[in-house]
Amino acid sequence: MTTLRSGSATHVGQVRSNNQDSFLVLAEADLFGVADGMGGHNGGEVASAMAVEHLREHAGEPSLENLQQAARIGNRAIFEKAGAEADLHGMGTTLCAVRVVPGPEGDEIAWINVGDSRVYLFRDDSLIQLSRDHSLVEDLLRDGQLTEDEAKVHPKRNIITRALGIDVDVDVDGSTVIPFNGDRFLLCSDGLFGEVTGDQISSVLRRLAEPTEAAEELVRLANESGGRDNITVVLVEVVDDDGRSAAASAALAKDESTLASRQDPTVVGDDADTRPVGEAGEPGETGTAYVPVFADRKSSLPDAPDFASEGDESDDLFGGLDHQRSKRVTWRVVVFIVALLAVVGVVLGAIVWTGNNTYYVAFDGRNVAIYQGKPGGVLWIEPKLVQTTDITRSELPEDVRGAVAANKEFSSEGAATRYVVTLQAVVDKQADATSTTTSSTTTTRPVTTTTAAGAVTTTAPATPTTTAP
Ligand code: CA
């Protein structure tokens, strides 16, 4: 069973008078959500509270489809209430959520999203945005009409192209991720990432182990950077993935046990000079590998008295002694050479081990690839191409592209593979959304949204907004 721990924090910010964000932490159901409401008067608060309440009530049996259905039920309820009460007319809300759901090969984490709140995955020191914003600037970014920097300061960055409560039906994005120990799923409203950079978020997630502490620190940073909007953070961490991480590194563990047995002093033989050493480079390891070689070589050679008795059989007593002495000299030379080879072997082993037991993800031409070794190589050991993937440079979000271009390093092939799987999930998600958008027959409709100043705006989205559920 997958075990999670979580922390959360929310704050009105430095400018707004009320907090229109709502969130849900339902640990007993492994269900977590964040909603960011909009609409004058109390509309935003009502809409976001309704979204998380319907999520809690209607999530049903754990599945991605049920999560999406709960969001659609919430959408209908908010839409009807907005139509029925003049005060609440035009209210709407974002909603993002995650939940543990059963998958074909064990538990998975399902996530859903409508609007511009975000679901991030922090894994292997990388922050990856799983959800795609349904916002005007995101559409412009995707069409190449804006750069990331321009998007951050775009005057219409608060206009969203999809929300709960705006129309009778809504498309809910969603997907699943296979969880591993240490994965951290970050759900947040735009009050966080509008103020705090991805690097700052990563730094906090890296530094603070306790989820509540990390959530509170993120909110504090957003306030420190201006706090121009309500800020909500829910942080969910995988503390037990039901042995999946262990299974994923089984191949590596097998390699290590092979190394350990070869290190056993009782099996050290003539191949001592080529023997790899598991935890190479440690002074203690050098000692243990060195000493048994003496012991073994000694026990495998005839004892000195045997030499003497051989000598006794000789006619020439002194010739026998000389013979014995020369044999002893030869014996010492052999031991010395073997010991020397053992030391050289340990050093070579350390270099070979470092060259072979590190991995990195980089671009092989335009494709993402996994390499074995160190970027640039270690002495004479060049990195080896392990696998070239179908993921291309242009498909990756800009922040991820940068990480891959900088040769992202991992301590095992399993960790590198998991990273690539995550990249593939992000790319697939984008591809699905793009292909559905371009082939969609849904006509563009005006979407009523709210700007940072709180004014209700009606805008035609730049592109059709319908995507597959
Ligand atoms: Ca907001």
Coordinates of C-alpha atoms and ligand atoms in Angstrom, one line a residue:
M1 CA 0.0 0.0 0.0
T2 CA 1.2 3.5 -0.9
T3 CA 1.7 5.7 2.2
L4 CA 1.6 9.4 2.0
R5 CA 2.3 12.3 4.3
S6 CA 1.1 15.8 3.6
G7 CA 1.3 19.4 4.7
S8 CA -0.7 22.5 3.7
A9 CA -0.8 26.3 4.1
T10 CA -2.9 29.1 2.8
H11 CA -2.8 32.9 3.2
V12 CA -4.8 35.9 2.0
G13 CA -1.6 37.6 0.8
Q14 CA -0.5 41.2 1.1
V15 CA -3.1 42.9 -1.2
R16 CA -6.4 41.1 -1.2
S17 CA -8.9 41.5 1.6
N18 CA -10.3 38.0 1.5
N19 CA -9.0 34.6 0.7
Q20 CA -10.9 33.0 -2.2
D21 CA -8.7 29.9 -2.3
S22 CA -10.0 26.7 -0.8
F23 CA -8.1 23.4 -0.3
L24 CA -8.8 19.8 0.7
V25 CA -6.6 17.5 2.7
L26 CA -8.4 14.2 3.2
A27 CA -5.6 11.9 4.4
E28 CA -7.8 8.9 5.1
A29 CA -8.9 8.9 1.4
D30 CA -5.5 9.9 0.1
L31 CA -7.3 12.8 -1.6
F32 CA -6.0 16.3 -1.9
G33 CA -7.1 19.4 -3.8
V34 CA -6.7 23.1 -4.3
A35 CA -9.3 25.5 -5.8
D36 CA -8.8 29.2 -6.6
G37 CA -12.1 31.0 -6.8
M38 CA -13.0 34.2 -8.8
G39 CA -16.0 36.4 -9.1
G40 CA -17.0 39.6 -7.3
H41 CA -18.4 39.9 -3.7
N42 CA -18.2 36.5 -2.2
G43 CA -18.5 34.6 -5.4
G44 CA -14.9 33.4 -5.5
E45 CA -15.0 32.0 -2.0
V46 CA -18.3 30.2 -2.6
A47 CA -17.2 28.7 -5.9
S48 CA -13.8 27.4 -4.6
A49 CA -15.4 26.0 -1.4
M50 CA -18.1 24.2 -3.5
A51 CA -15.5 22.7 -5.8
V52 CA -13.5 21.1 -3.0
E53 CA -16.7 20.1 -1.2
H54 CA -18.1 18.3 -4.3
L55 CA -14.7 16.7 -4.8
R56 CA -14.8 15.3 -1.3
E57 CA -18.4 14.1 -1.6
H58 CA -18.3 12.7 -5.0
A59 CA -14.8 11.3 -5.4
G60 CA -16.2 7.8 -4.8
E61 CA -14.0 4.8 -5.4
P62 CA -10.4 5.8 -6.1
S63 CA -10.0 6.2 -9.9
L64 CA -9.0 9.0 -12.3
E65 CA -12.4 8.8 -14.0
N66 CA -14.2 9.3 -10.6
L67 CA -12.0 12.3 -9.8
Q68 CA -12.8 13.9 -13.2
Q69 CA -16.5 13.1 -12.6
A70 CA -16.4 14.7 -9.2
A71 CA -15.0 17.9 -10.8
R72 CA -17.8 17.8 -13.4
I73 CA -20.5 17.4 -10.7
G74 CA -18.9 20.4 -8.9
N75 CA -18.9 22.4 -12.1
R76 CA -22.7 21.8 -12.7
A77 CA -23.5 22.7 -9.1
I78 CA -21.5 26.0 -9.2
F79 CA -22.9 26.8 -12.7
E80 CA -26.5 26.4 -11.4
K81 CA -25.9 28.3 -8.2
A82 CA -24.3 31.2 -10.2
G83 CA -27.3 31.3 -12.4
A84 CA -29.8 31.2 -9.6
E85 CA -28.3 33.9 -7.3
A86 CA -27.7 37.4 -8.7
D87 CA -24.9 38.0 -6.1
L88 CA -23.0 35.0 -7.4
H89 CA -23.5 35.5 -11.1
G90 CA -20.3 34.9 -13.0
M91 CA -18.5 33.1 -10.2
G92 CA -16.1 30.3 -11.1
T93 CA -13.1 28.5 -9.8
T94 CA -10.0 26.5 -10.7
L95 CA -9.6 23.0 -9.3
C96 CA -6.6 20.7 -9.2
A97 CA -6.4 17.5 -7.2
V98 CA -4.4 14.3 -6.7
R99 CA -5.4 10.9 -5.3
V100 CA -3.9 7.4 -4.9
V101 CA -5.7 5.1 -7.3
P102 CA -5.2 1.5 -8.2
G103 CA -3.3 0.9 -11.4
P104 CA -2.5 -2.3 -13.4
E105 CA 0.8 -2.7 -11.6
G106 CA 0.1 -1.3 -8.2
D107 CA -0.9 2.1 -6.9
E108 CA -0.7 5.2 -9.0
I109 CA -1.2 8.9 -8.3
A110 CA -4.0 10.4 -10.4
W111 CA -4.1 14.1 -10.9
I112 CA -6.7 16.4 -12.5
N113 CA -6.8 20.0 -13.4
V114 CA -9.1 22.7 -14.6
G115 CA -7.8 26.3 -14.8
D116 CA -4.4 27.7 -13.8
S117 CA -3.8 26.2 -10.4
R118 CA -0.9 23.7 -10.8
V119 CA 0.1 20.2 -10.0
Y120 CA 3.9 19.8 -9.8
L121 CA 6.0 16.7 -9.3
F122 CA 9.3 17.1 -7.5
R123 CA 11.4 14.0 -8.2
D124 CA 15.1 13.3 -8.3
D125 CA 15.7 17.0 -7.6
S126 CA 13.6 18.1 -10.6
L127 CA 10.5 20.1 -10.5
I128 CA 8.1 19.1 -13.3
Q129 CA 4.8 20.7 -14.0
L130 CA 2.3 17.8 -14.6
S131 CA -0.8 20.0 -15.3
R132 CA -1.1 22.5 -18.1
D133 CA -2.5 25.9 -17.4
H134 CA -5.8 26.8 -19.1
S135 CA -4.9 30.4 -19.5
L136 CA -4.5 32.9 -22.2
V137 CA -0.8 33.3 -21.7
E138 CA -0.3 29.5 -21.8
D139 CA -2.1 29.4 -25.2
L140 CA 0.1 32.3 -26.4
L141 CA 3.2 30.6 -25.1
R142 CA 2.3 27.3 -26.8
D143 CA 1.8 29.1 -30.1
G144 CA 5.2 30.7 -29.7
Q145 CA 3.7 34.2 -29.5
L146 CA 5.3 34.8 -26.0
T147 CA 8.4 33.9 -24.2
E148 CA 8.4 32.6 -20.6
D149 CA 9.7 36.0 -19.4
E150 CA 7.1 37.9 -21.3
A151 CA 4.3 35.6 -20.0
K152 CA 5.3 36.3 -16.4
V153 CA 4.6 40.1 -16.8
H154 CA 1.8 39.8 -19.4
P155 CA -1.1 42.2 -18.4
K156 CA -3.6 39.4 -19.2
R157 CA -1.8 36.7 -17.3
N158 CA -4.7 36.3 -15.0
I159 CA -7.2 35.4 -17.7
I160 CA -8.1 31.8 -17.7
T161 CA -9.7 29.9 -20.5
R162 CA -11.3 27.1 -18.5
A163 CA -12.9 27.0 -15.1
L164 CA -15.6 25.3 -13.1
G165 CA -18.9 27.1 -13.0
I166 CA -18.7 29.0 -16.3
D167 CA -20.5 26.6 -18.5
V168 CA -22.9 23.7 -18.1
D169 CA -20.1 21.2 -19.0
V170 CA -16.4 21.3 -18.5
D171 CA -13.4 19.3 -19.8
V172 CA -11.2 18.1 -17.0
D173 CA -7.6 17.3 -17.7
G174 CA -6.1 14.3 -15.9
S175 CA -3.5 11.6 -15.9
T176 CA -1.7 9.2 -13.6
V177 CA 1.9 8.9 -12.4
I178 CA 3.6 5.9 -11.0
P179 CA 4.8 7.0 -7.6
F180 CA 8.2 6.3 -6.0
N181 CA 9.5 6.9 -2.5
G182 CA 10.4 10.5 -2.0
D183 CA 8.2 11.9 -4.8
R184 CA 6.6 15.2 -3.7
F185 CA 3.4 16.3 -5.4
L186 CA 2.8 20.1 -5.0
L187 CA -0.6 21.5 -5.6
C188 CA -0.8 25.3 -5.5
S189 CA -2.8 28.4 -6.6
D190 CA -1.2 31.0 -8.9
G191 CA -0.5 33.1 -5.9
L192 CA 2.5 30.9 -5.3
F193 CA 4.1 30.5 -8.8
G194 CA 3.2 34.1 -9.7
E195 CA 5.5 35.3 -7.0
V196 CA 8.1 32.5 -6.6
T197 CA 10.3 31.0 -9.3
G198 CA 10.6 27.3 -10.0
D199 CA 14.2 27.3 -8.6
Q200 CA 13.0 28.8 -5.4
I201 CA 10.3 26.2 -5.1
S202 CA 12.8 23.4 -5.7
S203 CA 15.2 24.9 -3.2
V204 CA 12.5 24.8 -0.5
L205 CA 11.4 21.2 -1.4
R206 CA 15.0 20.1 -1.3
R207 CA 15.8 21.8 2.0
L208 CA 12.7 21.2 4.2
A209 CA 11.8 17.5 4.8
E210 CA 8.7 18.2 6.9
P211 CA 5.7 18.8 4.4
T212 CA 3.9 21.4 6.6
E213 CA 7.1 23.3 7.2
A214 CA 7.9 23.3 3.4
A215 CA 4.3 24.4 2.6
E216 CA 4.5 27.3 5.1
E217 CA 7.9 28.4 3.9
L218 CA 6.6 28.5 0.3
V219 CA 3.7 30.7 1.4
R220 CA 6.1 32.9 3.4
L221 CA 8.3 33.4 0.3
A222 CA 5.3 34.3 -1.9
N223 CA 4.3 36.9 0.7
E224 CA 7.8 38.2 0.9
S225 CA 7.9 38.6 -2.9
G226 CA 4.8 40.7 -2.9
G227 CA 1.9 38.5 -2.1
R228 CA -0.3 40.1 -4.7
D229 CA -2.8 37.2 -4.7
N230 CA -4.1 34.6 -2.3
I231 CA -1.6 31.8 -1.8
T232 CA -2.4 28.1 -1.2
V233 CA 0.0 25.2 -1.1
V234 CA -0.7 21.5 -0.5
L235 CA 2.3 19.2 -0.4
V236 CA 1.9 15.5 -0.7
E237 CA 4.9 13.2 -0.2
V238 CA 5.2 9.5 -1.0
V239 CA 6.9 7.9 2.1
D240 CA 6.2 4.3 1.1
D241 CA 5.7 3.1 -2.5
D242 CA 5.0 -0.5 -1.5
G243 CA 8.5 -1.7 -2.5
R244 CA 8.4 -0.2 -6.0
S245 CA 11.6 1.7 -5.5
A246 CA 13.3 -1.4 -4.2
A247 CA 12.1 -3.5 -7.2
A248 CA 13.2 -0.8 -9.6
S249 CA 16.7 -1.0 -8.3
A250 CA 16.7 -4.8 -8.1
A251 CA 19.0 -5.1 -11.1
L252 CA 21.5 -2.7 -9.5
A253 CA 21.3 -4.5 -6.1
K254 CA 22.0 -7.8 -8.0
D255 CA 25.1 -6.2 -9.5
E256 CA 26.2 -5.1 -6.0
S257 CA 25.8 -8.5 -4.5
T258 CA 27.9 -9.9 -7.3
L259 CA 30.6 -7.4 -6.4
A260 CA 30.4 -8.2 -2.8
S261 CA 31.0 -11.9 -3.3
R262 CA 33.9 -11.2 -5.6
Q263 CA 35.4 -9.1 -2.8
D264 CA 35.2 -12.0 -0.4
P265 CA 38.9 -12.7 0.7
T266 CA 38.4 -16.5 0.3
V267 CA 37.8 -16.1 -3.5
V268 CA 40.6 -13.7 -4.2
G269 CA 42.9 -15.3 -6.7
D270 CA 45.1 -14.5 -9.6
D271 CA 42.5 -12.1 -11.0
A272 CA 43.1 -9.8 -8.0
D273 CA 44.5 -7.1 -10.3
T274 CA 41.4 -6.9 -12.4
R275 CA 38.8 -7.2 -9.6
P276 CA 36.3 -4.5 -9.3
V277 CA 35.7 -3.1 -5.8
G278 CA 32.2 -2.3 -4.7
E279 CA 32.6 0.8 -2.5
A280 CA 35.8 1.8 -4.2
G281 CA 38.0 4.6 -3.0
E282 CA 37.4 4.0 0.7
P283 CA 40.7 3.6 2.6
G284 CA 39.2 0.7 4.6
E285 CA 38.3 -1.1 1.5
T286 CA 41.8 -0.8 0.2
G287 CA 43.1 -2.4 3.4
T288 CA 40.7 -5.4 3.3
A289 CA 41.3 -6.1 -0.3
Y290 CA 45.1 -5.9 0.2
V291 CA 45.7 -8.0 3.3
P292 CA 43.9 -11.3 2.3
V293 CA 46.0 -11.5 -0.8
F294 CA 49.1 -12.0 1.4
A295 CA 47.3 -14.6 3.5
D296 CA 46.0 -16.5 0.4
R297 CA 49.2 -16.5 -1.5
K298 CA 51.1 -17.6 1.6
S299 CA 48.8 -20.5 2.3
S300 CA 48.8 -21.6 -1.3
L301 CA 52.6 -21.9 -1.4
P302 CA 54.7 -24.6 0.3
D303 CA 55.9 -23.8 3.8
A304 CA 59.5 -23.0 4.4
P305 CA 60.3 -26.4 6.2
D306 CA 59.2 -28.1 3.0
F307 CA 61.9 -26.2 1.2
A308 CA 64.4 -27.3 3.9
S309 CA 63.5 -30.9 3.6
E310 CA 63.8 -30.6 -0.2
G311 CA 67.2 -29.1 0.5
D312 CA 68.2 -32.0 2.9
E313 CA 67.7 -34.4 0.0
S314 CA 70.3 -32.4 -1.9
D315 CA 73.9 -33.5 -1.9
D316 CA 75.1 -30.0 -1.4
L317 CA 73.9 -28.6 2.0
F318 CA 75.0 -25.0 1.2
G319 CA 73.7 -25.3 -2.3
G320 CA 70.4 -26.4 -0.6
L321 CA 70.5 -23.3 1.7
D322 CA 71.1 -21.1 -1.3
H323 CA 68.3 -22.8 -3.1
Q324 CA 66.1 -22.3 -0.1
R325 CA 67.1 -18.6 0.2
S326 CA 66.5 -17.9 -3.5
K327 CA 63.1 -19.7 -3.2
R328 CA 62.3 -17.4 -0.3
V329 CA 63.4 -14.3 -2.3
T330 CA 61.2 -15.5 -5.2
W331 CA 58.3 -16.1 -2.8
R332 CA 58.7 -12.5 -1.5
V333 CA 58.9 -11.1 -5.0
V334 CA 55.8 -12.9 -6.0
V335 CA 53.9 -11.7 -2.9
F336 CA 55.1 -8.1 -3.5
I337 CA 54.1 -8.2 -7.2
V338 CA 50.7 -9.7 -6.3
A339 CA 50.2 -7.1 -3.6
L340 CA 51.2 -4.3 -6.0
L341 CA 48.8 -5.6 -8.6
A342 CA 46.1 -5.7 -5.9
V343 CA 46.6 -2.1 -5.1
V344 CA 46.6 -1.1 -8.7
G345 CA 43.5 -3.2 -9.1
V346 CA 41.7 -1.4 -6.4
V347 CA 42.6 2.0 -7.9
L348 CA 41.6 0.9 -11.4
G349 CA 38.4 -0.7 -9.9
A350 CA 37.5 2.6 -8.3
I351 CA 37.9 4.4 -11.6
V352 CA 36.0 1.8 -13.6
W353 CA 33.3 1.7 -10.9
T354 CA 32.8 5.5 -11.1
G355 CA 32.8 5.4 -14.9
N356 CA 30.2 2.6 -15.0
N357 CA 27.9 3.2 -12.0
T358 CA 26.9 6.8 -12.7
Y359 CA 24.3 7.8 -15.3
Y360 CA 23.1 11.0 -16.8
V361 CA 20.3 12.2 -19.1
A362 CA 21.3 14.5 -21.9
F363 CA 20.5 15.3 -25.6
D364 CA 21.8 12.9 -28.2
G365 CA 21.3 15.3 -31.2
R366 CA 17.7 16.4 -30.8
N367 CA 16.6 13.4 -28.7
V368 CA 16.7 12.8 -25.0
A369 CA 19.1 10.0 -24.1
I370 CA 20.4 8.1 -21.1
Y371 CA 24.2 7.8 -20.8
Q372 CA 26.3 5.6 -18.6
G373 CA 29.3 7.3 -17.0
K374 CA 30.2 10.9 -16.2
P375 CA 29.6 13.7 -18.7
G376 CA 32.9 14.2 -20.5
G377 CA 34.2 10.8 -19.2
V378 CA 36.5 9.7 -16.3
L379 CA 40.1 9.4 -17.5
W380 CA 40.0 6.9 -20.4
I381 CA 36.4 5.8 -19.7
E382 CA 34.1 7.6 -22.2
P383 CA 30.4 7.8 -21.4
K384 CA 28.3 5.1 -23.1
L385 CA 25.0 5.7 -24.8
V386 CA 22.5 3.4 -23.0
Q387 CA 19.3 4.4 -24.7
T388 CA 18.0 7.1 -27.0
T389 CA 14.4 8.0 -26.5
D390 CA 11.7 9.4 -28.8
I391 CA 11.4 12.5 -26.7
T392 CA 12.8 15.5 -28.6
R393 CA 14.2 18.7 -27.4
S394 CA 11.4 20.8 -28.9
E395 CA 8.7 18.8 -27.0
L396 CA 10.1 19.6 -23.6
P397 CA 9.0 22.5 -21.5
E398 CA 11.7 25.1 -21.3
D399 CA 12.7 24.6 -17.7
V400 CA 13.0 20.8 -18.2
R401 CA 14.9 21.4 -21.5
G402 CA 17.5 23.4 -19.5
A403 CA 18.0 20.6 -17.0
V404 CA 18.5 18.0 -19.7
A405 CA 20.9 20.3 -21.6
A406 CA 23.0 20.6 -18.5
N407 CA 23.5 16.8 -18.4
K408 CA 21.3 15.8 -15.4
E409 CA 23.2 13.2 -13.4
F410 CA 21.8 10.2 -11.4
S411 CA 23.4 7.6 -9.1
S412 CA 21.6 4.7 -10.8
E413 CA 20.2 3.6 -14.1
G414 CA 16.8 3.2 -12.4
A415 CA 16.8 6.8 -11.3
A416 CA 17.7 8.0 -14.8
T417 CA 15.0 5.8 -16.3
R418 CA 12.4 7.0 -13.9
Y419 CA 13.3 10.6 -14.9
V420 CA 12.8 9.8 -18.6
V421 CA 9.5 8.1 -17.9
T422 CA 8.4 11.3 -16.1
L423 CA 9.5 13.4 -19.1
Q424 CA 7.6 11.1 -21.4
A425 CA 4.4 11.5 -19.3
V426 CA 4.7 15.3 -19.6
V427 CA 5.3 15.1 -23.3
D428 CA 2.4 12.7 -23.9
K429 CA 0.1 14.9 -21.9
Q430 CA 1.0 17.9 -24.0
A431 CA 0.7 15.9 -27.2
D432 CA -2.8 14.7 -26.2
A433 CA -3.9 18.1 -25.4
T434 CA -2.5 19.6 -28.6
S435 CA -3.8 17.0 -30.9
T436 CA -7.3 17.1 -29.4
T437 CA -7.3 20.9 -29.5
T438 CA -6.4 21.0 -33.2
S439 CA -8.9 18.3 -34.2
S440 CA -11.6 19.6 -31.9
T441 CA -14.9 20.7 -33.5
T442 CA -15.9 22.7 -30.5
T443 CA -16.4 26.3 -31.4
T444 CA -14.6 29.0 -29.5
R445 CA -16.8 30.5 -26.8
P446 CA -16.3 33.6 -24.7
V447 CA -15.1 32.8 -21.2
T448 CA -16.0 35.0 -18.3
T449 CA -13.0 35.4 -16.1
T450 CA -11.6 37.7 -13.5
T451 CA -8.5 39.8 -13.7
A452 CA -6.1 40.5 -10.9
A453 CA -8.0 43.7 -10.1
G454 CA -11.1 41.6 -9.6
A455 CA -12.9 43.0 -12.7
V456 CA -15.1 40.4 -14.5
T457 CA -13.9 40.2 -18.1
T458 CA -15.4 38.4 -21.1
T459 CA -12.8 37.3 -23.5
A460 CA -12.6 35.0 -26.5
P461 CA -9.8 32.6 -26.0
A462 CA -7.0 32.6 -28.6
T463 CA -7.6 29.0 -29.5
P464 CA -10.4 26.5 -29.0
T465 CA -10.3 25.4 -25.4
T466 CA -11.8 21.9 -25.5
T467 CA -9.5 19.1 -24.7
A468 CA -10.1 15.5 -24.0
P469 CA -11.1 14.5 -20.5
Ligands
CA1 CA -5.4 33.3 -7.6

